[in-house]
Amino acid sequence: MPVFKVPGPIGVNVSGSMGLGGDPFAVNGIHQAPSCGSNGGCDPYHATQPHHMAHKQSPLDAPEWDGVVNICYDVKGKQFGELMMSLRDSAISYAQDRRAELSRWDEMSKARTKSWFNSSSDEIRDYLLPIMDSVIRVLKSLTPQNFEYDTQENRMGSGCLPGQGLVLTGVLAAVCPTDIVSHRITINMGFFEVPKMGYSYGRTDFGQKDSQLLTLIHEVTHFYDVASSTDSFNGVFNASQNVSNAKAKMNADSLAAYILGID
């Protein structure tokens, strides 16, 4: 049976000596354990062991969800399905734009990869090209049936541990990265508290705040058959401050911001 070493649990509330979130690897109470590293210094996870969900966590404090699902939060309703298909189509268009840029590999294309991954080398182009193809492939496969409530039952159904589901404050959406057949995306209450596109006020270019469009792309990159992305730097602004870090090219918000062409 193959054994894989993967980063530690994502999306686990932990209490440390400094209280909830006091752990040095915790942000807003969400724990990202350090990876095992090349020296094998921690126990590997077996392929048969359920994984933790990878989720989009808002870097801002979000109000507590009161447990009552408003009718406008009907994830299985027709209007929500239409919303997600509209977001899907927009995401495909932006990913195709980045794919075309990488194929041209002109100065503008190199400047964009430099701004998000601190590299304009052929290596970063060769790294990103198959990711763009995979993002486009998975996005095109999505239908309204791919979206579910972020409940413990649905998390387990996608192959991951239950976690806290809808009561996890500040979470927008989540996926089980190993769910590479069904590509289910679970929607949490925070998703309804961010704008659809995330344009800057009065303009048609993107700001650095969370949006539903950014969240969709972010989640798709987490799948193991897309980019196996991580949440090392949560939030677009945080990602923009860490472009020189080697983890940037695997960071979900860095990849999503790059795809959307955020400056």
Coordinates of C-alpha atoms in Angstrom, one line a residue:
M1 CA 0.0 0.0 0.0
P2 CA 1.5 3.4 -1.0
V3 CA 2.3 5.9 1.8
F4 CA 2.2 9.6 1.1
K5 CA 3.6 12.4 3.2
V6 CA 1.3 15.4 3.0
P7 CA 1.1 18.7 4.9
G8 CA -0.5 18.5 8.3
P9 CA -4.2 19.0 9.0
I10 CA -5.9 22.0 7.4
G11 CA -9.0 23.6 9.0
V12 CA -8.8 22.3 12.6
N13 CA -9.6 24.6 15.5
V14 CA -6.9 24.1 18.1
S15 CA -6.4 25.5 21.6
G16 CA -2.8 26.2 22.6
S17 CA -1.1 27.7 25.6
M18 CA -2.3 31.1 24.3
G19 CA -5.9 30.0 23.8
L20 CA -7.8 29.3 20.6
G21 CA -5.5 30.2 17.7
G22 CA -2.5 30.6 20.1
D23 CA -0.7 27.8 18.4
P24 CA 2.2 29.3 16.3
F25 CA 0.7 27.7 13.2
A26 CA -2.8 29.0 13.7
V27 CA -4.5 32.0 12.1
N28 CA -7.9 33.1 13.2
G29 CA -8.3 29.9 15.1
I30 CA -7.7 27.8 12.0
H31 CA -4.7 25.5 12.3
Q32 CA -2.3 24.6 9.5
A33 CA 0.2 22.2 10.8
P34 CA 3.7 22.3 9.4
S35 CA 4.6 19.9 6.7
C36 CA 6.8 16.9 7.4
G37 CA 9.7 18.3 5.4
S38 CA 12.3 16.4 3.5
N39 CA 13.8 14.8 6.6
G40 CA 10.7 12.8 7.4
G41 CA 10.4 14.4 10.8
C42 CA 6.8 13.6 11.4
D43 CA 4.5 10.6 10.9
P44 CA 3.2 10.3 7.4
Y45 CA -0.5 10.0 6.6
H46 CA -1.6 6.8 5.0
A47 CA -3.5 6.9 1.7
T48 CA -6.4 5.2 3.4
Q49 CA -6.7 7.7 6.2
P50 CA -9.4 10.4 5.7
H51 CA -8.0 13.9 5.0
H52 CA -9.0 17.2 6.4
M53 CA -10.9 19.6 4.2
A54 CA -9.0 22.4 2.5
H55 CA -11.0 25.6 2.7
K56 CA -11.1 29.2 1.9
Q57 CA -10.9 31.1 5.2
S58 CA -11.6 34.8 5.2
P59 CA -8.7 36.7 6.7
L60 CA -11.2 39.1 8.3
D61 CA -13.4 38.3 11.3
A62 CA -16.8 37.2 10.2
P63 CA -20.0 37.2 12.3
E64 CA -21.1 34.0 14.0
W65 CA -23.6 32.0 12.0
D66 CA -26.8 31.6 14.1
G67 CA -27.6 28.1 12.8
V68 CA -30.6 29.3 10.8
V69 CA -30.4 28.9 7.0
N70 CA -32.0 31.9 5.3
I71 CA -34.1 31.0 2.3
C72 CA -31.6 33.1 0.1
Y73 CA -28.9 30.6 1.2
D74 CA -30.6 27.7 -0.7
V75 CA -27.5 26.0 -2.1
K76 CA -29.7 23.5 -4.0
G77 CA -32.1 26.1 -5.4
K78 CA -32.3 27.2 -9.0
Q79 CA -31.0 30.8 -8.3
F80 CA -27.9 29.5 -6.6
G81 CA -27.2 27.1 -9.4
E82 CA -27.5 29.9 -11.9
L83 CA -25.1 32.0 -9.8
M84 CA -22.5 29.3 -9.7
M85 CA -22.7 28.6 -13.4
S86 CA -22.2 32.3 -14.0
L87 CA -19.1 32.3 -11.8
R88 CA -17.9 29.1 -13.4
D89 CA -18.1 30.7 -16.9
S90 CA -16.3 33.8 -15.7
A91 CA -13.6 31.7 -14.1
I92 CA -13.1 29.6 -17.2
S93 CA -12.6 32.8 -19.3
Y94 CA -10.0 34.2 -16.9
A95 CA -8.1 30.9 -16.8
Q96 CA -8.1 30.7 -20.6
D97 CA -6.7 34.2 -20.7
R98 CA -3.8 33.2 -18.4
R99 CA -3.3 30.0 -20.5
A100 CA -3.0 32.1 -23.7
E101 CA -0.6 34.5 -21.9
L102 CA 1.6 31.6 -20.9
S103 CA 1.6 30.3 -24.5
R104 CA 2.6 33.7 -25.8
W105 CA 5.2 34.2 -23.0
D106 CA 5.8 37.8 -23.9
E107 CA 6.9 40.6 -21.5
M108 CA 3.4 41.2 -20.1
S109 CA 3.0 37.5 -19.4
K110 CA 6.4 37.3 -17.6
A111 CA 5.6 40.4 -15.6
R112 CA 2.4 38.8 -14.3
T113 CA 4.1 35.6 -13.1
K114 CA 6.9 37.8 -11.6
S115 CA 4.4 39.8 -9.6
W116 CA 2.8 36.7 -8.0
F117 CA 5.5 34.0 -8.0
N118 CA 8.7 36.2 -8.1
S119 CA 9.7 34.4 -11.3
S120 CA 9.6 35.0 -15.0
S121 CA 11.6 31.9 -15.9
D122 CA 10.6 29.2 -18.3
E123 CA 10.3 26.9 -15.3
I124 CA 7.4 28.9 -13.8
R125 CA 5.7 28.9 -17.2
D126 CA 6.1 25.1 -17.5
Y127 CA 4.8 24.7 -14.0
L128 CA 1.7 26.9 -14.5
L129 CA 0.7 25.6 -18.0
P130 CA -0.6 22.2 -16.9
I131 CA -2.3 23.8 -13.8
M132 CA -4.2 26.2 -16.1
D133 CA -5.3 23.3 -18.3
S134 CA -6.4 21.4 -15.2
V135 CA -8.3 24.4 -13.7
I136 CA -10.1 24.8 -17.0
R137 CA -10.9 21.1 -17.3
V138 CA -12.4 20.9 -13.8
L139 CA -14.3 24.2 -14.1
K140 CA -15.9 23.0 -17.3
S141 CA -17.0 19.8 -15.6
L142 CA -18.9 21.6 -12.8
T143 CA -22.7 21.7 -12.7
P144 CA -25.0 22.9 -9.9
Q145 CA -24.9 19.4 -8.5
N146 CA -21.2 19.8 -7.6
F147 CA -22.1 22.4 -4.9
E148 CA -23.3 21.3 -1.4
Y149 CA -23.8 22.7 2.0
D150 CA -20.6 22.6 4.1
T151 CA -22.0 20.1 6.6
Q152 CA -20.1 17.4 8.5
E153 CA -22.1 14.8 6.5
N154 CA -21.2 16.3 3.2
R155 CA -17.5 16.6 4.2
M156 CA -17.4 12.9 5.1
G157 CA -19.3 12.1 1.9
S158 CA -16.5 13.7 -0.1
G159 CA -13.9 11.6 1.6
C160 CA -12.6 13.9 4.4
L161 CA -13.0 14.2 8.1
P162 CA -16.2 15.9 9.3
G163 CA -14.6 19.0 11.0
Q164 CA -17.1 21.6 12.2
G165 CA -19.0 22.2 9.0
L166 CA -21.3 25.2 8.9
V167 CA -20.5 26.4 12.4
L168 CA -16.8 27.2 11.5
T169 CA -16.7 31.0 11.6
G170 CA -15.3 32.8 8.6
V171 CA -15.1 29.9 6.2
L172 CA -16.4 30.6 2.7
A173 CA -16.2 27.2 1.0
A174 CA -14.2 23.9 1.3
V175 CA -13.2 20.9 -0.7
C176 CA -11.7 17.5 0.0
P177 CA -8.5 17.6 -2.1
T178 CA -8.7 13.9 -2.8
D179 CA -12.2 14.1 -4.3
I180 CA -10.9 14.0 -7.8
V181 CA -13.8 12.1 -9.3
S182 CA -16.8 14.1 -8.1
H183 CA -15.0 17.5 -7.4
R184 CA -17.6 18.4 -4.8
I185 CA -17.4 22.0 -3.4
T186 CA -19.1 22.7 -0.1
I187 CA -20.5 26.1 0.6
N188 CA -20.4 27.8 4.0
M189 CA -22.2 30.8 5.3
G190 CA -19.3 33.2 4.7
F191 CA -19.7 32.7 0.9
F192 CA -22.9 34.8 1.1
E193 CA -21.1 37.6 2.8
V194 CA -18.6 38.5 0.1
P195 CA -19.3 40.2 -3.3
K196 CA -19.9 38.1 -6.4
M197 CA -17.0 39.5 -8.5
G198 CA -14.9 41.6 -6.1
Y199 CA -14.4 44.6 -8.4
S200 CA -12.9 47.7 -7.0
Y201 CA -15.6 50.4 -6.3
G202 CA -16.9 51.9 -9.5
R203 CA -14.4 49.9 -11.7
T204 CA -14.2 46.6 -13.5
D205 CA -10.7 45.5 -12.2
F206 CA -10.4 43.4 -9.1
G207 CA -9.5 44.5 -5.6
Q208 CA -7.7 42.4 -3.1
K209 CA -10.7 41.4 -1.0
D210 CA -12.4 38.1 -1.1
S211 CA -15.1 37.4 -3.6
Q212 CA -17.3 34.5 -4.7
L213 CA -15.4 34.3 -8.0
L214 CA -12.0 34.2 -6.2
T215 CA -13.3 31.6 -3.8
L216 CA -14.4 29.3 -6.6
I217 CA -11.0 29.4 -8.3
H218 CA -9.3 29.0 -5.0
E219 CA -11.2 25.8 -4.1
V220 CA -10.7 24.2 -7.6
T221 CA -6.9 24.6 -7.2
H222 CA -6.9 22.5 -4.0
F223 CA -7.9 19.3 -5.9
Y224 CA -5.0 16.9 -6.2
D225 CA -5.6 16.6 -10.0
V226 CA -5.4 20.4 -10.4
A227 CA -2.6 22.0 -8.4
S228 CA -2.7 20.4 -4.9
S229 CA -2.6 24.0 -3.6
T230 CA -2.1 24.9 0.0
D231 CA -3.3 27.8 2.3
S232 CA 0.1 29.0 3.3
F233 CA -0.9 32.7 2.8
N234 CA -4.6 33.3 3.4
G235 CA -6.1 36.3 1.6
V236 CA -4.9 38.1 -1.6
F237 CA -3.1 40.9 0.3
N238 CA -1.2 38.4 2.5
A239 CA -0.3 36.4 -0.7
S240 CA 0.9 39.6 -2.3
Q241 CA 3.3 40.2 0.6
N242 CA 4.9 36.7 0.2
V243 CA 5.6 36.4 -3.5
S244 CA 9.3 35.7 -2.8
N245 CA 8.4 32.7 -0.6
A246 CA 9.0 29.3 -2.3
K247 CA 5.4 28.3 -1.2
A248 CA 3.8 31.1 -3.3
K249 CA 3.5 29.0 -6.4
M250 CA 1.5 26.4 -4.5
N251 CA -0.6 28.9 -2.5
A252 CA -4.3 28.8 -3.4
D253 CA -4.9 32.6 -3.1
S254 CA -1.8 33.3 -5.1
L255 CA -2.9 31.1 -7.9
A256 CA -6.5 32.5 -7.8
A257 CA -5.2 36.1 -7.9
Y258 CA -2.9 35.3 -10.7
I259 CA -5.7 33.7 -12.8
L260 CA -7.9 36.8 -12.2
G261 CA -5.1 39.1 -13.2
I262 CA -5.2 41.0 -9.9
D263 CA -2.4 43.6 -9.7

